[in-house]
Amino acid sequence: MQRIFHIIIITTIFVICIIRGQVIESNGCGCCPTAYCRLKSTSCSTNGDCECLWMSMTGGGMCADTLVSCNNLIRCENDNMTCSAANTVCVNNTRCEGPVCYPIERASSQRCPPLGSTITNSTTTTITASSTTSTTTKTTSSSSTSSTTANTVSLSLSGVQLNLNPSSLPNGWTLCYTATYAAAMGTYSLPTILSICNKNKLLLGCRPVNTTILIVAAMGNRNDVLYNCSMSTSCTNVANGVGWYYSDSYSWGFISGDDTVLRNSCDTGSTNAAYRLCWHTQNNGGYRCGSAIGLNSDSTWEKVIYHAS
């Protein structure tokens, strides 16, 4: 009788996970929302100190070590989804008896080598704008001085966007990362950020904190957005009307497709300045959001990443 009771409990939990649109696959972290999975923590790593923590914003799992004391963590914002602390993500952790801001560095593959299971989440989050504004698009052809890649996934917006309202994005786009320009981004934190923003399409954008409208933004297929230009000063990969560049130890950003980038290490170019975005990836903050530059330690501007399948 007791065995039957246990089977019923396990089956119920599995059904709840399916209803919430979560399907466990291979190579990653799969866990139910802790409200439904309080019986035990979910193993996700060969490191026994790591467990799968449910991320309130994306609905996905984050495999992180749990050696940090709950007394050293701060509570999530009132929406129980966002965090004001740099390089943290809101997780619903039963051990801390409520949503807390967890350092993403504790979810690195070095700390928590994966067992080999992944969670795919089909939940869609809609971002509601607090104001209405117009969107300007600069659509361009590919530059002959840059690598050009044909799109393999349909994208709803072409070219660099100005004053983009995230609520205008099609269903399926969800916010996966946000941090102020004062937050460092580098070889240690980037793998964790990209494991959270893990879908086939990425959108990079920026805006002043406590606002909705993205001052400048662009979307592309993942391989294009993460085109490795290493430390080249002029390398871009032109795709979807956008010139992309990336390095996990130099800088990451975009320009309008027919413009020229000037990376040192971030882009200091002035042509069509409003259509440029650049983030340092040398474990520094900053650097530019359109025409606003020198934002290396600025906590009044924020970096934003959306992703979609």
Tab-separated table of N, CA and C in Angstrom, residues 78-238:
chain	number	residue	atom	x	y	z
A	78	ASN	N	9.835	42.329	-5.485
A	78	ASN	CA	8.452	42.037	-5.099
A	78	ASN	C	7.708	41.166	-6.100
A	79	ASP	N	8.181	41.169	-7.380
A	79	ASP	CA	7.511	40.327	-8.384
A	79	ASP	C	7.933	38.862	-8.269
A	80	ASN	N	8.912	38.572	-7.373
A	80	ASN	CA	9.436	37.215	-7.198
A	80	ASN	C	9.990	36.626	-8.487
A	81	MET	N	10.500	37.508	-9.379
A	81	MET	CA	11.050	37.055	-10.653
A	81	MET	C	12.381	37.724	-10.981
A	82	THR	N	12.607	38.927	-10.497
A	82	THR	CA	13.783	39.698	-10.892
A	82	THR	C	14.666	39.995	-9.684
A	83	CYS	N	15.927	40.353	-9.999
A	83	CYS	CA	16.909	40.685	-8.966
A	83	CYS	C	17.603	41.988	-9.310
A	84	SER	N	17.848	42.814	-8.314
A	84	SER	CA	18.574	44.067	-8.527
A	84	SER	C	20.073	43.860	-8.391
A	85	ALA	N	20.497	42.795	-7.719
A	85	ALA	CA	21.927	42.520	-7.540
A	85	ALA	C	22.538	42.047	-8.855
A	86	ALA	N	23.739	42.543	-9.148
A	86	ALA	CA	24.418	42.203	-10.398
A	86	ALA	C	24.773	40.718	-10.446
A	87	ASN	N	24.668	40.150	-11.657
A	87	ASN	CA	25.064	38.766	-11.922
A	87	ASN	C	24.390	37.756	-10.985
A	88	THR	N	23.105	37.988	-10.735
A	88	THR	CA	22.311	37.029	-9.979
A	88	THR	C	21.029	36.740	-10.749
A	89	VAL	N	20.393	35.627	-10.420
A	89	VAL	CA	19.128	35.261	-11.043
A	89	VAL	C	18.188	34.794	-9.933
A	90	CYS	N	16.906	35.124	-10.071
A	90	CYS	CA	15.923	34.770	-9.052
A	90	CYS	C	15.583	33.286	-9.163
A	91	VAL	N	15.810	32.555	-8.071
A	91	VAL	CA	15.480	31.132	-8.037
A	91	VAL	C	14.539	30.858	-6.868
A	92	ASN	N	13.666	29.887	-7.053
A	92	ASN	CA	12.738	29.487	-6.002
A	92	ASN	C	13.354	28.294	-5.279
A	93	ASN	N	14.054	28.579	-4.199
A	93	ASN	CA	14.831	27.566	-3.507
A	93	ASN	C	14.170	27.227	-2.170
A	94	THR	N	13.693	25.989	-2.032
A	94	THR	CA	12.997	25.611	-0.801
A	94	THR	C	13.909	25.689	0.418
A	95	ARG	N	15.195	25.465	0.223
A	95	ARG	CA	16.130	25.515	1.342
A	95	ARG	C	16.129	26.897	1.995
A	96	CYS	N	15.903	27.933	1.195
A	96	CYS	CA	15.874	29.299	1.722
A	96	CYS	C	14.447	29.773	1.982
A	97	GLU	N	13.483	28.890	1.792
A	97	GLU	CA	12.077	29.163	2.106
A	97	GLU	C	11.532	30.387	1.377
A	98	GLY	N	11.844	30.494	0.084
A	98	GLY	CA	11.318	31.596	-0.722
A	98	GLY	C	12.277	31.966	-1.841
A	99	PRO	N	11.816	32.783	-2.791
A	99	PRO	CA	12.655	33.195	-3.926
A	99	PRO	C	13.834	34.050	-3.457
A	100	VAL	N	15.043	33.685	-3.912
A	100	VAL	CA	16.253	34.428	-3.555
A	100	VAL	C	17.084	34.681	-4.802
A	101	CYS	N	17.940	35.698	-4.732
A	101	CYS	CA	18.839	36.037	-5.836
A	101	CYS	C	20.108	35.208	-5.703
A	102	TYR	N	20.325	34.318	-6.678
A	102	TYR	CA	21.442	33.378	-6.598
A	102	TYR	C	22.553	33.801	-7.557
A	103	PRO	N	23.811	33.824	-7.115
A	103	PRO	CA	24.931	34.216	-7.995
A	103	PRO	C	25.075	33.225	-9.146
A	104	ILE	N	25.090	33.730	-10.383
A	104	ILE	CA	25.183	32.823	-11.530
A	104	ILE	C	26.550	32.154	-11.613
A	105	GLU	N	27.565	32.729	-10.944
A	105	GLU	CA	28.889	32.098	-10.957
A	105	GLU	C	28.857	30.734	-10.275
A	106	ARG	N	27.866	30.511	-9.409
A	106	ARG	CA	27.764	29.232	-8.725
A	106	ARG	C	27.125	28.163	-9.611
A	107	ALA	N	26.767	28.553	-10.831
A	107	ALA	CA	26.199	27.583	-11.771
A	107	ALA	C	27.174	27.253	-12.888
A	108	SER	N	28.445	27.567	-12.698
A	108	SER	CA	29.429	27.292	-13.748
A	108	SER	C	29.663	25.785	-13.881
A	109	SER	N	30.057	25.367	-15.080
A	109	SER	CA	30.312	23.942	-15.323
A	109	SER	C	31.529	23.457	-14.537
A	110	GLN	N	32.424	24.405	-14.155
A	110	GLN	CA	33.567	24.010	-13.336
A	110	GLN	C	33.110	23.588	-11.940
A	111	ARG	N	32.142	24.325	-11.390
A	111	ARG	CA	31.624	23.976	-10.070
A	111	ARG	C	30.696	22.764	-10.135
A	112	CYS	N	29.868	22.724	-11.174
A	112	CYS	CA	28.830	21.696	-11.270
A	112	CYS	C	28.901	20.969	-12.612
A	113	PRO	N	29.849	20.054	-12.790
A	113	PRO	CA	29.892	19.268	-14.034
A	113	PRO	C	28.577	18.527	-14.227
A	114	PRO	N	27.975	18.606	-15.440
A	114	PRO	CA	26.630	18.044	-15.642
A	114	PRO	C	26.604	16.526	-15.612
A	115	LEU	N	25.454	15.998	-15.196
A	115	LEU	CA	25.210	14.549	-15.251
A	115	LEU	C	24.874	14.107	-16.663
A	116	GLY	N	24.214	15.019	-17.430
A	116	GLY	CA	23.790	14.670	-18.778
A	116	GLY	C	22.306	14.733	-18.976
A	117	SER	N	21.618	15.717	-18.356
A	117	SER	CA	20.197	15.920	-18.618
A	117	SER	C	19.910	17.392	-18.735
A	118	THR	N	18.952	17.743	-19.621
A	118	THR	CA	18.616	19.132	-19.889
A	118	THR	C	17.138	19.353	-19.757
A	119	ILE	N	16.744	20.551	-19.387
A	119	ILE	CA	15.312	20.883	-19.350
A	119	ILE	C	14.966	21.827	-20.481
A	120	THR	N	13.909	21.480	-21.188
A	120	THR	CA	13.385	22.366	-22.214
A	120	THR	C	12.062	22.910	-21.741
A	121	ASN	N	11.916	24.213	-21.736
A	121	ASN	CA	10.714	24.843	-21.184
A	121	ASN	C	9.933	25.520	-22.293
A	122	SER	N	8.644	25.198	-22.406
A	122	SER	CA	7.823	25.790	-23.455
A	122	SER	C	6.987	26.957	-22.954
A	123	THR	N	7.179	27.358	-21.672
A	123	THR	CA	6.407	28.465	-21.120
A	123	THR	C	6.795	29.769	-21.797
A	124	THR	N	5.832	30.596	-22.137
A	124	THR	CA	6.074	31.885	-22.770
A	124	THR	C	5.823	32.998	-21.775
A	125	THR	N	6.783	33.940	-21.686
A	125	THR	CA	6.635	35.090	-20.814
A	125	THR	C	6.382	36.325	-21.666
A	126	THR	N	5.360	37.070	-21.344
A	126	THR	CA	5.054	38.300	-22.070
A	126	THR	C	5.487	39.488	-21.229
A	127	ILE	N	6.293	40.376	-21.807
A	127	ILE	CA	6.742	41.574	-21.124
A	127	ILE	C	5.804	42.714	-21.509
A	128	THR	N	5.153	43.322	-20.546
A	128	THR	CA	4.198	44.390	-20.814
A	128	THR	C	4.874	45.743	-20.676
A	129	ALA	N	4.759	46.567	-21.689
A	129	ALA	CA	5.408	47.876	-21.683
A	129	ALA	C	4.591	48.863	-20.877
A	130	SER	N	5.292	49.800	-20.222
A	130	SER	CA	4.609	50.817	-19.435
A	130	SER	C	4.319	52.069	-20.256
A	131	SER	N	4.877	52.129	-21.447
A	131	SER	CA	4.634	53.281	-22.301
A	131	SER	C	4.714	52.854	-23.755
A	132	THR	N	4.270	53.713	-24.648
A	132	THR	CA	4.259	53.408	-26.071
A	132	THR	C	5.186	54.361	-26.796
A	133	THR	N	5.970	53.823	-27.720
A	133	THR	CA	6.882	54.660	-28.487
A	133	THR	C	7.041	54.059	-29.867
A	134	SER	N	7.617	54.826	-30.761
A	134	SER	CA	7.803	54.339	-32.123
A	134	SER	C	9.096	53.556	-32.215
A	135	THR	N	9.174	52.651	-33.185
A	135	THR	CA	10.364	51.848	-33.398
A	135	THR	C	10.959	52.202	-34.744
A	136	THR	N	12.257	52.452	-34.764
A	136	THR	CA	12.968	52.785	-35.990
A	136	THR	C	13.849	51.628	-36.368
A	137	THR	N	13.812	51.236	-37.627
A	137	THR	CA	14.605	50.119	-38.101
A	137	THR	C	15.555	50.591	-39.181
A	138	LYS	N	16.814	50.160	-39.078
A	138	LYS	CA	17.781	50.451	-40.125
A	138	LYS	C	18.144	49.130	-40.773
A	139	THR	N	17.593	48.862	-41.948
A	139	THR	CA	17.815	47.617	-42.657
A	139	THR	C	18.861	47.845	-43.733
A	140	THR	N	19.866	46.973	-43.748
A	140	THR	CA	20.981	47.198	-44.667
A	140	THR	C	21.351	45.915	-45.360
A	141	SER	N	22.132	46.045	-46.428
A	141	SER	CA	22.660	44.889	-47.124
A	141	SER	C	23.993	44.502	-46.499
A	142	SER	N	24.511	43.337	-46.841
A	142	SER	CA	25.743	42.852	-46.250
A	142	SER	C	26.939	43.643	-46.749
A	143	SER	N	27.925	43.850	-45.866
A	143	SER	CA	29.144	44.549	-46.237
A	143	SER	C	30.124	43.579	-46.853
A	144	SER	N	30.820	44.007	-47.889
A	144	SER	CA	31.756	43.132	-48.570
A	144	SER	C	33.009	42.894	-47.749
A	145	THR	N	33.220	43.697	-46.686
A	145	THR	CA	34.425	43.553	-45.883
A	145	THR	C	34.209	42.605	-44.716
A	146	SER	N	33.015	42.033	-44.584
A	146	SER	CA	32.707	41.173	-43.449
A	146	SER	C	32.175	39.835	-43.926
A	147	SER	N	32.240	38.856	-43.031
A	147	SER	CA	31.665	37.557	-43.318
A	147	SER	C	30.149	37.672	-43.379
A	148	THR	N	29.512	36.993	-44.341
A	148	THR	CA	28.058	37.030	-44.487
A	148	THR	C	27.497	35.631	-44.330
A	149	THR	N	26.487	35.466	-43.487
A	149	THR	CA	25.888	34.167	-43.208
A	149	THR	C	24.414	34.193	-43.560
A	150	ALA	N	23.948	33.194	-44.296
A	150	ALA	CA	22.531	33.114	-44.646
A	150	ALA	C	21.727	32.673	-43.431
A	151	ASN	N	20.551	33.261	-43.237
A	151	ASN	CA	19.687	32.893	-42.112
A	151	ASN	C	19.123	31.497	-42.313
A	152	THR	N	19.133	30.707	-41.263
A	152	THR	CA	18.540	29.377	-41.318
A	152	THR	C	17.283	29.302	-40.468
A	153	VAL	N	17.032	30.318	-39.634
A	153	VAL	CA	15.849	30.378	-38.792
A	153	VAL	C	15.119	31.683	-39.088
A	154	SER	N	13.811	31.613	-39.202
A	154	SER	CA	13.030	32.808	-39.505
A	154	SER	C	13.109	33.797	-38.350
A	155	LEU	N	13.416	35.073	-38.669
A	155	LEU	CA	13.514	36.142	-37.674
A	155	LEU	C	12.489	37.212	-38.014
A	156	SER	N	11.804	37.732	-37.003
A	156	SER	CA	10.701	38.661	-37.241
A	156	SER	C	11.161	40.091	-37.503
A	157	LEU	N	12.368	40.451	-37.075
A	157	LEU	CA	12.888	41.802	-37.268
A	157	LEU	C	14.238	41.735	-37.962
A	158	SER	N	14.433	42.587	-38.955
A	158	SER	CA	15.688	42.631	-39.688
A	158	SER	C	16.375	43.962	-39.450
A	159	GLY	N	17.666	43.923	-39.256
A	159	GLY	CA	18.422	45.144	-39.029
A	159	GLY	C	18.393	45.579	-37.576
A	160	VAL	N	19.189	46.589	-37.269
A	160	VAL	CA	19.251	47.128	-35.909
A	160	VAL	C	17.995	47.943	-35.627
A	161	GLN	N	17.415	47.763	-34.445
A	161	GLN	CA	16.176	48.418	-34.047
A	161	GLN	C	16.465	49.528	-33.027
A	162	LEU	N	15.798	50.659	-33.184
A	162	LEU	CA	15.852	51.725	-32.203
A	162	LEU	C	14.496	51.841	-31.507
A	163	ASN	N	14.527	52.100	-30.192
A	163	ASN	CA	13.297	52.298	-29.411
A	163	ASN	C	12.336	51.124	-29.571
A	164	LEU	N	12.847	49.940	-29.298
A	164	LEU	CA	12.056	48.720	-29.456
A	164	LEU	C	11.278	48.418	-28.179
A	165	ASN	N	9.977	48.244	-28.334
A	165	ASN	CA	9.124	47.845	-27.223
A	165	ASN	C	9.116	46.313	-27.152
A	166	PRO	N	9.647	45.715	-26.084
A	166	PRO	CA	9.704	44.247	-26.021
A	166	PRO	C	8.344	43.579	-26.132
A	167	SER	N	7.278	44.282	-25.763
A	167	SER	CA	5.956	43.670	-25.854
A	167	SER	C	5.526	43.446	-27.300
A	168	SER	N	6.247	44.056	-28.245
A	168	SER	CA	5.929	43.862	-29.660
A	168	SER	C	6.574	42.604	-30.232
A	169	LEU	N	7.441	41.943	-29.454
A	169	LEU	CA	8.074	40.719	-29.932
A	169	LEU	C	7.041	39.602	-30.048
A	170	PRO	N	7.175	38.730	-31.041
A	170	PRO	CA	6.228	37.613	-31.187
A	170	PRO	C	6.272	36.683	-29.980
A	171	ASN	N	5.210	35.934	-29.792
A	171	ASN	CA	5.183	34.929	-28.729
A	171	ASN	C	6.363	33.969	-28.897
A	172	GLY	N	6.962	33.611	-27.803
A	172	GLY	CA	8.110	32.716	-27.828
A	172	GLY	C	9.390	33.379	-27.381
A	173	TRP	N	9.451	34.716	-27.471
A	173	TRP	CA	10.621	35.444	-26.985
A	173	TRP	C	10.473	35.669	-25.482
A	174	THR	N	11.486	35.309	-24.712
A	174	THR	CA	11.455	35.506	-23.264
A	174	THR	C	12.760	36.140	-22.794
A	175	LEU	N	12.654	36.927	-21.751
A	175	LEU	CA	13.823	37.551	-21.145
A	175	LEU	C	14.620	36.489	-20.394
A	176	CYS	N	15.920	36.386	-20.701
A	176	CYS	CA	16.740	35.374	-20.029
A	176	CYS	C	17.896	35.975	-19.245
A	177	TYR	N	18.224	37.244	-19.479
A	177	TYR	CA	19.331	37.855	-18.744
A	177	TYR	C	19.169	39.358	-18.710
A	178	THR	N	19.443	39.943	-17.562
A	178	THR	CA	19.533	41.391	-17.446
A	178	THR	C	20.480	41.722	-16.302
A	179	ALA	N	21.308	42.734	-16.498
A	179	ALA	CA	22.239	43.197	-15.472
A	179	ALA	C	22.638	44.615	-15.837
A	180	THR	N	23.056	45.383	-14.854
A	180	THR	CA	23.480	46.754	-15.148
A	180	THR	C	24.825	46.741	-15.864
A	181	TYR	N	25.170	47.873	-16.433
A	181	TYR	CA	26.448	48.007	-17.119
A	181	TYR	C	27.623	47.967	-16.140
A	182	ALA	N	27.357	48.070	-14.859
A	182	ALA	CA	28.422	47.950	-13.860
A	182	ALA	C	28.801	46.492	-13.623
A	183	ALA	N	27.940	45.562	-14.033
A	183	ALA	CA	28.193	44.136	-13.804
A	183	ALA	C	29.224	43.617	-14.795
A	184	ALA	N	30.200	42.897	-14.267
A	184	ALA	CA	31.242	42.334	-15.119
A	184	ALA	C	30.699	41.168	-15.924
A	185	MET	N	31.218	41.036	-17.137
A	185	MET	CA	30.848	39.930	-18.023
A	185	MET	C	32.153	39.403	-18.604
A	186	GLY	N	32.428	38.111	-18.400
A	186	GLY	CA	33.707	37.596	-18.871
A	186	GLY	C	33.739	36.100	-18.980
A	187	THR	N	34.957	35.549	-19.065
A	187	THR	CA	35.142	34.127	-19.328
A	187	THR	C	34.539	33.259	-18.232
A	188	TYR	N	34.401	33.807	-17.017
A	188	TYR	CA	33.856	33.012	-15.916
A	188	TYR	C	32.331	33.007	-15.920
A	189	SER	N	31.725	34.182	-16.186
A	189	SER	CA	30.268	34.283	-16.113
A	189	SER	C	29.566	34.008	-17.435
A	190	LEU	N	30.229	34.238	-18.564
A	190	LEU	CA	29.569	34.079	-19.863
A	190	LEU	C	29.045	32.663	-20.115
A	191	PRO	N	29.799	31.596	-19.802
A	191	PRO	CA	29.239	30.260	-20.032
A	191	PRO	C	27.926	30.033	-19.295
A	192	THR	N	27.816	30.579	-18.084
A	192	THR	CA	26.573	30.419	-17.333
A	192	THR	C	25.455	31.230	-17.962
A	193	ILE	N	25.763	32.478	-18.373
A	193	ILE	CA	24.760	33.314	-19.028
A	193	ILE	C	24.245	32.618	-20.286
A	194	LEU	N	25.150	32.067	-21.079
A	194	LEU	CA	24.750	31.425	-22.336
A	194	LEU	C	24.060	30.082	-22.095
A	195	SER	N	24.313	29.454	-20.951
A	195	SER	CA	23.582	28.222	-20.656
A	195	SER	C	22.149	28.524	-20.239
A	196	ILE	N	21.914	29.719	-19.709
A	196	ILE	CA	20.554	30.147	-19.387
A	196	ILE	C	19.858	30.666	-20.645
A	197	CYS	N	20.578	31.490	-21.413
A	197	CYS	CA	20.051	31.987	-22.703
A	197	CYS	C	20.468	30.975	-23.766
A	198	ASN	N	19.779	29.844	-23.798
A	198	ASN	CA	20.271	28.683	-24.540
A	198	ASN	C	19.481	28.348	-25.803
A	199	LYS	N	18.609	29.247	-26.243
A	199	LYS	CA	17.760	28.913	-27.399
A	199	LYS	C	18.411	29.328	-28.719
A	200	ASN	N	17.740	29.017	-29.828
A	200	ASN	CA	18.349	29.151	-31.148
A	200	ASN	C	18.464	30.592	-31.645
A	201	LYS	N	17.659	31.478	-31.098
A	201	LYS	CA	17.702	32.886	-31.510
A	201	LYS	C	17.963	33.758	-30.282
A	202	LEU	N	18.773	34.781	-30.482
A	202	LEU	CA	19.108	35.698	-29.389
A	202	LEU	C	18.811	37.129	-29.815
A	203	LEU	N	18.408	37.943	-28.858
A	203	LEU	CA	18.219	39.376	-29.068
A	203	LEU	C	19.004	40.108	-27.990
A	204	LEU	N	19.914	40.988	-28.413
A	204	LEU	CA	20.680	41.813	-27.489
A	204	LEU	C	20.101	43.221	-27.498
A	205	GLY	N	20.015	43.842	-26.335
A	205	GLY	CA	19.504	45.204	-26.260
A	205	GLY	C	19.985	45.893	-25.002
A	206	CYS	N	19.648	47.163	-24.870
A	206	CYS	CA	20.055	47.929	-23.692
A	206	CYS	C	19.080	49.072	-23.469
A	207	ARG	N	19.066	49.569	-22.241
A	207	ARG	CA	18.136	50.632	-21.872
A	207	ARG	C	18.538	51.196	-20.508
A	208	PRO	N	18.023	52.366	-20.161
A	208	PRO	CA	18.188	52.847	-18.785
A	208	PRO	C	17.432	51.926	-17.838
A	209	VAL	N	17.922	51.783	-16.611
A	209	VAL	CA	17.253	50.923	-15.635
A	209	VAL	C	15.861	51.482	-15.318
A	210	ASN	N	14.981	50.591	-14.913
A	210	ASN	CA	13.603	50.941	-14.540
A	210	ASN	C	12.807	51.506	-15.711
A	211	THR	N	13.197	51.135	-16.928
A	211	THR	CA	12.426	51.495	-18.121
A	211	THR	C	12.146	50.224	-18.918
A	212	THR	N	11.268	50.322	-19.886
A	212	THR	CA	10.876	49.154	-20.684
A	212	THR	C	11.473	49.172	-22.084
A	213	ILE	N	11.455	50.331	-22.725
A	213	ILE	CA	11.864	50.444	-24.117
A	213	ILE	C	13.366	50.229	-24.274
A	214	LEU	N	13.750	49.384	-25.235
A	214	LEU	CA	15.157	49.144	-25.542
A	214	LEU	C	15.655	50.251	-26.466
A	215	ILE	N	16.655	50.998	-26.048
A	215	ILE	CA	17.204	52.096	-26.833
A	215	ILE	C	17.720	51.602	-28.172
A	216	VAL	N	18.438	50.488	-28.150
A	216	VAL	CA	18.926	49.852	-29.378
A	216	VAL	C	18.896	48.348	-29.151
A	217	ALA	N	18.559	47.596	-30.194
A	217	ALA	CA	18.452	46.142	-30.074
A	217	ALA	C	18.602	45.504	-31.444
A	218	ALA	N	18.945	44.233	-31.448
A	218	ALA	CA	19.028	43.471	-32.695
A	218	ALA	C	18.879	42.000	-32.370
A	219	MET	N	18.300	41.244	-33.295
A	219	MET	CA	18.126	39.803	-33.122
A	219	MET	C	18.822	39.049	-34.233
A	220	GLY	N	19.185	37.814	-33.928
A	220	GLY	CA	19.829	36.984	-34.934
A	220	GLY	C	19.854	35.532	-34.512
A	221	ASN	N	20.243	34.662	-35.447
A	221	ASN	CA	20.446	33.266	-35.115
A	221	ASN	C	21.645	33.137	-34.178
A	222	ARG	N	21.572	32.199	-33.280
A	222	ARG	CA	22.576	32.063	-32.216
A	222	ARG	C	24.008	32.035	-32.760
A	223	ASN	N	24.251	31.234	-33.793
A	223	ASN	CA	25.599	31.112	-34.335
A	223	ASN	C	26.111	32.430	-34.902
A	224	ASP	N	25.210	33.253	-35.408
A	224	ASP	CA	25.615	34.560	-35.944
A	224	ASP	C	25.926	35.540	-34.822
A	225	VAL	N	25.061	35.569	-33.812
A	225	VAL	CA	25.248	36.493	-32.689
A	225	VAL	C	26.529	36.165	-31.929
A	226	LEU	N	26.906	34.883	-31.904
A	226	LEU	CA	28.092	34.440	-31.166
A	226	LEU	C	29.266	34.169	-32.100
A	227	TYR	N	29.299	34.848	-33.235
A	227	TYR	CA	30.399	34.676	-34.201
A	227	TYR	C	31.699	35.164	-33.566
A	228	ASN	N	32.672	34.277	-33.448
A	228	ASN	CA	33.909	34.585	-32.719
A	228	ASN	C	34.865	35.414	-33.582
A	229	CYS	N	34.993	36.681	-33.225
A	229	CYS	CA	35.941	37.572	-33.908
A	229	CYS	C	37.239	37.711	-33.135
A	230	SER	N	37.355	36.969	-32.021
A	230	SER	CA	38.549	37.032	-31.192
A	230	SER	C	38.871	38.495	-30.853
A	231	MET	N	40.119	38.927	-31.059
A	231	MET	CA	40.513	40.295	-30.710
A	231	MET	C	40.689	41.180	-31.939
A	232	SER	N	40.107	40.754	-33.067
A	232	SER	CA	40.190	41.562	-34.284
A	232	SER	C	39.493	42.911	-34.082
A	233	THR	N	40.098	43.975	-34.571
A	233	THR	CA	39.530	45.313	-34.383
A	233	THR	C	38.411	45.617	-35.368
A	234	SER	N	38.332	44.878	-36.493
A	234	SER	CA	37.367	45.234	-37.537
A	234	SER	C	36.469	44.084	-37.973
A	235	CYS	N	36.574	42.937	-37.333
A	235	CYS	CA	35.811	41.757	-37.745
A	235	CYS	C	34.336	41.894	-37.387
A	236	THR	N	33.458	41.580	-38.338
A	236	THR	CA	32.035	41.410	-38.064
A	236	THR	C	31.498	40.261	-38.909
A	237	ASN	N	30.409	39.701	-38.477
A	237	ASN	CA	29.689	38.672	-39.226
A	237	ASN	C	28.325	39.250	-39.572
A	238	VAL	N	28.109	39.577	-40.843
A	238	VAL	CA	26.877	40.247	-41.248
A	238	VAL	C	25.785	39.206	-41.498
